[in-house]
């Protein structure tokens, strides 16, 4: 297409021209700090989650270190209208994640309707849908409702992120389900914990966690 010639897709890190479905070139891909966690094994993310709520398994695709490439990738996904980055991240994760026992449902952390309207998309939806299609696990984008609007986590200082400013609610009864809760970045774990407890309180449910990146 003419637009592809005039405005070719470029690596978000080094600016090389790359295939339209990619985020980074092969050289920059090698610079991404993947965690290499085992989903069913003990790992740093699971230990952090266990301090906040009962968790079965936990997995993070990347490390979210200051000034590293994973931070730039998440920023492109959330704030630069690169919704397709969610599909790319799902493809990377599929190469790393194996389920010995599949969860019953994939649930993404919701945006407030006002935030969704501002951004035009939820950065987790295409990611979750891609995983659902590959692993043949159903998903829900509306099981959890965010009740309050707030500014982005990235714009808050650390103290504010520690405070539970956002509350969530369950939109329908759910029990005896193993829920894989999906978010973009684990920082303090405050948001995930708030959602997890709502699900746990709703019935005899179990929670596992999957994030694109985790902050040290």
Tab-separated table of C-alpha atoms in Angstrom:
chain	number	residue	atom	x	y	z
A	1	UNK	CA	0.000	0.000	0.000
A	2	UNK	CA	1.048	3.589	-0.638
A	3	UNK	CA	0.843	4.463	3.063
A	4	UNK	CA	3.217	1.616	3.901
A	5	UNK	CA	5.740	3.107	1.485
A	6	UNK	CA	5.289	6.686	2.662
A	7	UNK	CA	5.005	5.825	6.358
A	8	UNK	CA	6.735	2.479	6.940
A	9	UNK	CA	6.524	0.746	10.283
A	10	UNK	CA	9.664	1.322	12.324
A	11	UNK	CA	11.244	-0.331	15.329
A	12	UNK	CA	10.119	1.631	18.390
A	13	UNK	CA	13.646	1.455	19.791
A	14	UNK	CA	16.160	1.998	16.966
A	15	UNK	CA	13.830	3.322	14.228
A	16	UNK	CA	14.793	0.685	11.633
A	17	UNK	CA	12.107	-0.133	9.064
A	18	UNK	CA	10.442	-3.421	10.011
A	19	UNK	CA	7.466	-5.554	9.028
A	20	UNK	CA	4.133	-3.901	9.705
A	21	UNK	CA	3.119	-6.494	12.291
A	22	UNK	CA	6.228	-6.103	14.452
A	23	UNK	CA	7.133	-3.759	17.298
A	24	UNK	CA	10.912	-4.080	17.322
A	25	UNK	CA	13.606	-5.330	14.982
A	26	UNK	CA	15.398	-8.625	15.615
A	27	UNK	CA	18.434	-6.866	17.121
A	28	UNK	CA	16.364	-4.868	19.601
A	29	UNK	CA	14.264	-7.911	20.449
A	30	UNK	CA	17.402	-9.424	21.973
A	31	UNK	CA	17.566	-6.467	24.380
A	32	UNK	CA	14.178	-7.126	25.940
A	33	UNK	CA	14.462	-8.392	29.505
A	34	UNK	CA	12.158	-11.419	29.519
A	35	UNK	CA	11.636	-13.071	32.903
A	36	UNK	CA	11.795	-16.748	31.832
A	37	UNK	CA	9.514	-17.602	34.766
A	38	UNK	CA	7.680	-20.885	34.932
A	39	UNK	CA	3.937	-20.293	35.259
A	40	UNK	CA	3.517	-23.177	37.707
A	41	UNK	CA	6.780	-22.586	39.590
A	42	UNK	CA	7.652	-20.347	42.495
A	43	UNK	CA	8.874	-16.973	41.230
A	44	UNK	CA	9.198	-13.342	42.271
A	45	UNK	CA	5.785	-12.340	40.983
A	46	UNK	CA	4.021	-15.158	42.802
A	47	UNK	CA	5.801	-14.247	46.035
A	48	UNK	CA	4.681	-10.617	45.672
A	49	UNK	CA	1.103	-11.664	44.974
A	50	UNK	CA	1.020	-14.055	47.942
A	51	UNK	CA	1.644	-11.103	50.265
A	52	UNK	CA	-1.585	-9.521	48.997
A	53	UNK	CA	-4.051	-12.322	48.209
A	54	UNK	CA	-4.226	-16.132	47.780
A	55	UNK	CA	-2.794	-17.015	44.383
A	56	UNK	CA	-2.414	-20.307	42.536
A	57	UNK	CA	0.075	-19.361	39.804
A	58	UNK	CA	1.669	-16.177	38.495
A	59	UNK	CA	3.549	-15.229	35.348
A	60	UNK	CA	5.145	-12.081	33.954
A	61	UNK	CA	6.463	-11.900	30.412
A	62	UNK	CA	8.979	-9.079	30.940
A	63	UNK	CA	10.817	-7.088	33.578
A	64	UNK	CA	9.612	-3.483	33.786
A	65	UNK	CA	12.877	-1.784	34.675
A	66	UNK	CA	13.511	1.935	34.478
A	67	UNK	CA	14.455	3.096	30.972
A	68	UNK	CA	14.442	-0.404	29.493
A	69	UNK	CA	12.743	-1.507	26.291
A	70	UNK	CA	9.831	-3.272	27.986
A	71	UNK	CA	8.763	0.042	29.515
A	72	UNK	CA	8.786	1.626	26.066
A	73	UNK	CA	6.721	-1.245	24.640
A	74	UNK	CA	4.055	-0.922	27.340
A	75	UNK	CA	4.009	2.855	26.874
A	76	UNK	CA	3.409	2.402	23.134
A	77	UNK	CA	0.561	0.009	23.876
A	78	UNK	CA	-1.150	2.192	26.464
A	79	UNK	CA	-0.589	5.735	25.289
A	80	UNK	CA	0.450	5.712	21.616
A	81	UNK	CA	-2.623	4.074	20.073
A	82	UNK	CA	-0.665	0.902	19.295
A	83	UNK	CA	-3.493	-1.485	20.159
A	84	UNK	CA	-1.968	-4.157	17.917
A	85	UNK	CA	0.979	-4.312	20.317
A	86	UNK	CA	-1.286	-6.403	22.534
A	87	UNK	CA	-1.416	-9.107	19.867
A	88	UNK	CA	2.368	-9.012	19.422
A	89	UNK	CA	2.896	-9.389	23.170
A	90	UNK	CA	0.460	-12.317	23.210
A	91	UNK	CA	2.494	-14.013	20.468
A	92	UNK	CA	5.665	-13.552	22.513
A	93	UNK	CA	3.971	-14.928	25.592
A	94	UNK	CA	2.614	-17.996	23.795
A	95	UNK	CA	6.224	-19.006	23.116
A	96	UNK	CA	6.921	-18.918	26.870
A	97	UNK	CA	3.752	-20.048	28.610
A	98	UNK	CA	2.513	-23.599	29.035
A	99	UNK	CA	-0.478	-24.646	31.119
A	100	UNK	CA	-0.381	-27.983	32.925
A	101	UNK	CA	-3.958	-27.223	33.924
A	102	UNK	CA	-5.847	-24.481	32.105
A	103	UNK	CA	-7.776	-21.849	34.053
A	104	UNK	CA	-11.511	-21.702	33.449
A	105	UNK	CA	-11.706	-18.062	32.414
A	106	UNK	CA	-9.432	-15.195	31.327
A	107	UNK	CA	-10.424	-11.875	32.923
A	108	UNK	CA	-8.783	-8.574	32.038
A	109	UNK	CA	-8.641	-5.636	34.437
A	110	UNK	CA	-11.155	-3.074	33.137
A	111	UNK	CA	-10.812	0.606	32.382
A	112	UNK	CA	-13.412	3.032	33.625
A	113	UNK	CA	-15.853	3.855	30.772
A	114	UNK	CA	-14.585	7.443	30.708
A	115	UNK	CA	-10.976	6.269	30.363
A	116	UNK	CA	-12.006	3.761	27.699
A	117	UNK	CA	-13.678	6.544	25.726
A	118	UNK	CA	-10.596	8.774	26.051
A	119	UNK	CA	-8.170	6.086	24.922
A	120	UNK	CA	-10.456	4.403	22.399
A	121	UNK	CA	-9.500	0.864	23.447
A	122	UNK	CA	-8.496	-1.212	26.442
A	123	UNK	CA	-4.848	-2.238	26.006
A	124	UNK	CA	-5.606	-5.653	27.506
A	125	UNK	CA	-8.455	-6.713	25.241
A	126	UNK	CA	-6.599	-7.795	22.100
A	127	UNK	CA	-3.911	-9.407	24.252
A	128	UNK	CA	-6.520	-11.411	26.178
A	129	UNK	CA	-8.501	-12.336	23.078
A	130	UNK	CA	-5.368	-13.588	21.318
A	131	UNK	CA	-4.512	-15.820	24.278
A	132	UNK	CA	-8.106	-17.046	24.468
A	133	UNK	CA	-8.061	-18.057	20.822
A	134	UNK	CA	-4.737	-19.885	21.039
A	135	UNK	CA	-5.316	-21.721	24.329
A	136	UNK	CA	-9.065	-22.216	23.754
A	137	UNK	CA	-9.968	-20.649	27.109
A	138	UNK	CA	-13.040	-18.383	27.317
A	139	UNK	CA	-12.545	-14.746	28.299
A	140	UNK	CA	-14.599	-11.974	29.838
A	141	UNK	CA	-14.033	-8.239	29.524
A	142	UNK	CA	-17.070	-7.338	31.616
A	143	UNK	CA	-17.019	-9.641	34.648
A	144	UNK	CA	-15.324	-6.843	36.592
A	145	UNK	CA	-16.564	-3.255	36.617
A	146	UNK	CA	-14.375	-0.307	37.582
A	147	UNK	CA	-16.518	2.049	39.628
A	148	UNK	CA	-14.344	5.136	39.825
A	149	UNK	CA	-12.345	7.161	37.345
A	150	UNK	CA	-8.751	8.113	38.133
A	151	UNK	CA	-5.643	9.312	36.341
A	152	UNK	CA	-3.227	6.754	34.893
A	153	UNK	CA	-0.994	4.804	37.284
A	154	UNK	CA	2.039	6.026	35.359
A	155	UNK	CA	1.134	9.609	36.285
A	156	UNK	CA	0.843	8.923	40.009
A	157	UNK	CA	3.662	9.065	42.513
A	158	UNK	CA	4.499	5.934	44.459
A	159	UNK	CA	2.505	6.919	47.539
A	160	UNK	CA	-0.669	7.415	45.530
A	161	UNK	CA	-0.205	4.067	43.818
A	162	UNK	CA	-0.142	2.446	47.246
A	163	UNK	CA	-3.576	3.855	48.018
A	164	UNK	CA	-6.703	2.070	46.839
A	165	UNK	CA	-8.317	4.885	44.903
A	166	UNK	CA	-10.137	2.592	42.486
A	167	UNK	CA	-12.745	0.097	43.581
A	168	UNK	CA	-14.186	-2.717	41.528
A	169	UNK	CA	-17.327	-4.825	41.588
A	170	UNK	CA	-18.485	-8.134	40.115
A	171	UNK	CA	-21.175	-7.774	37.452
A	172	UNK	CA	-22.656	-11.269	37.778
A	173	UNK	CA	-22.469	-14.288	40.089
A	174	UNK	CA	-19.432	-16.490	39.666
A	175	UNK	CA	-18.243	-19.395	41.798
A	176	UNK	CA	-16.052	-22.495	41.676
A	177	UNK	CA	-13.990	-21.007	38.864
A	178	UNK	CA	-10.235	-20.728	38.370
A	179	UNK	CA	-9.762	-17.178	37.060
A	180	UNK	CA	-6.616	-16.050	35.280
A	181	UNK	CA	-6.508	-12.330	36.049
A	182	UNK	CA	-4.696	-10.300	33.370
A	183	UNK	CA	-3.106	-6.849	33.693
A	184	UNK	CA	-0.397	-4.926	31.867
A	185	UNK	CA	2.100	-4.074	34.627
A	186	UNK	CA	2.503	-5.275	38.207
A	187	UNK	CA	3.896	-2.423	40.292
A	188	UNK	CA	2.623	-2.423	43.881
A	189	UNK	CA	-0.004	-5.061	43.081
A	190	UNK	CA	-2.672	-2.849	44.603
A	191	UNK	CA	-5.040	-2.919	41.613
A	192	UNK	CA	-4.728	-6.665	41.059
A	193	UNK	CA	-5.284	-7.341	44.758
A	194	UNK	CA	-8.441	-5.232	44.792
A	195	UNK	CA	-9.857	-7.112	41.796
A	196	UNK	CA	-8.732	-10.490	43.111
A	197	UNK	CA	-10.498	-10.053	46.441
A	198	UNK	CA	-13.746	-9.137	44.690
A	199	UNK	CA	-13.544	-12.383	42.716
A	200	UNK	CA	-12.578	-14.421	45.784
A	201	UNK	CA	-15.431	-12.954	47.823
A	202	UNK	CA	-17.925	-13.820	45.082
A	203	UNK	CA	-17.639	-17.580	45.640
A	204	UNK	CA	-15.281	-20.523	45.933
A	205	UNK	CA	-13.003	-19.176	43.210
A	206	UNK	CA	-9.265	-19.490	42.645
A	207	UNK	CA	-7.002	-16.762	41.241
A	208	UNK	CA	-3.919	-16.907	39.048
A	209	UNK	CA	-2.182	-13.854	37.629
A	210	UNK	CA	-0.705	-12.990	34.254
A	211	UNK	CA	0.957	-9.644	33.500
A	212	UNK	CA	2.858	-8.287	30.522
A	213	UNK	CA	5.596	-6.901	32.771
A	214	UNK	CA	6.508	-6.615	36.438
A	215	UNK	CA	8.292	-3.777	38.184
A	216	UNK	CA	11.158	-4.681	40.478
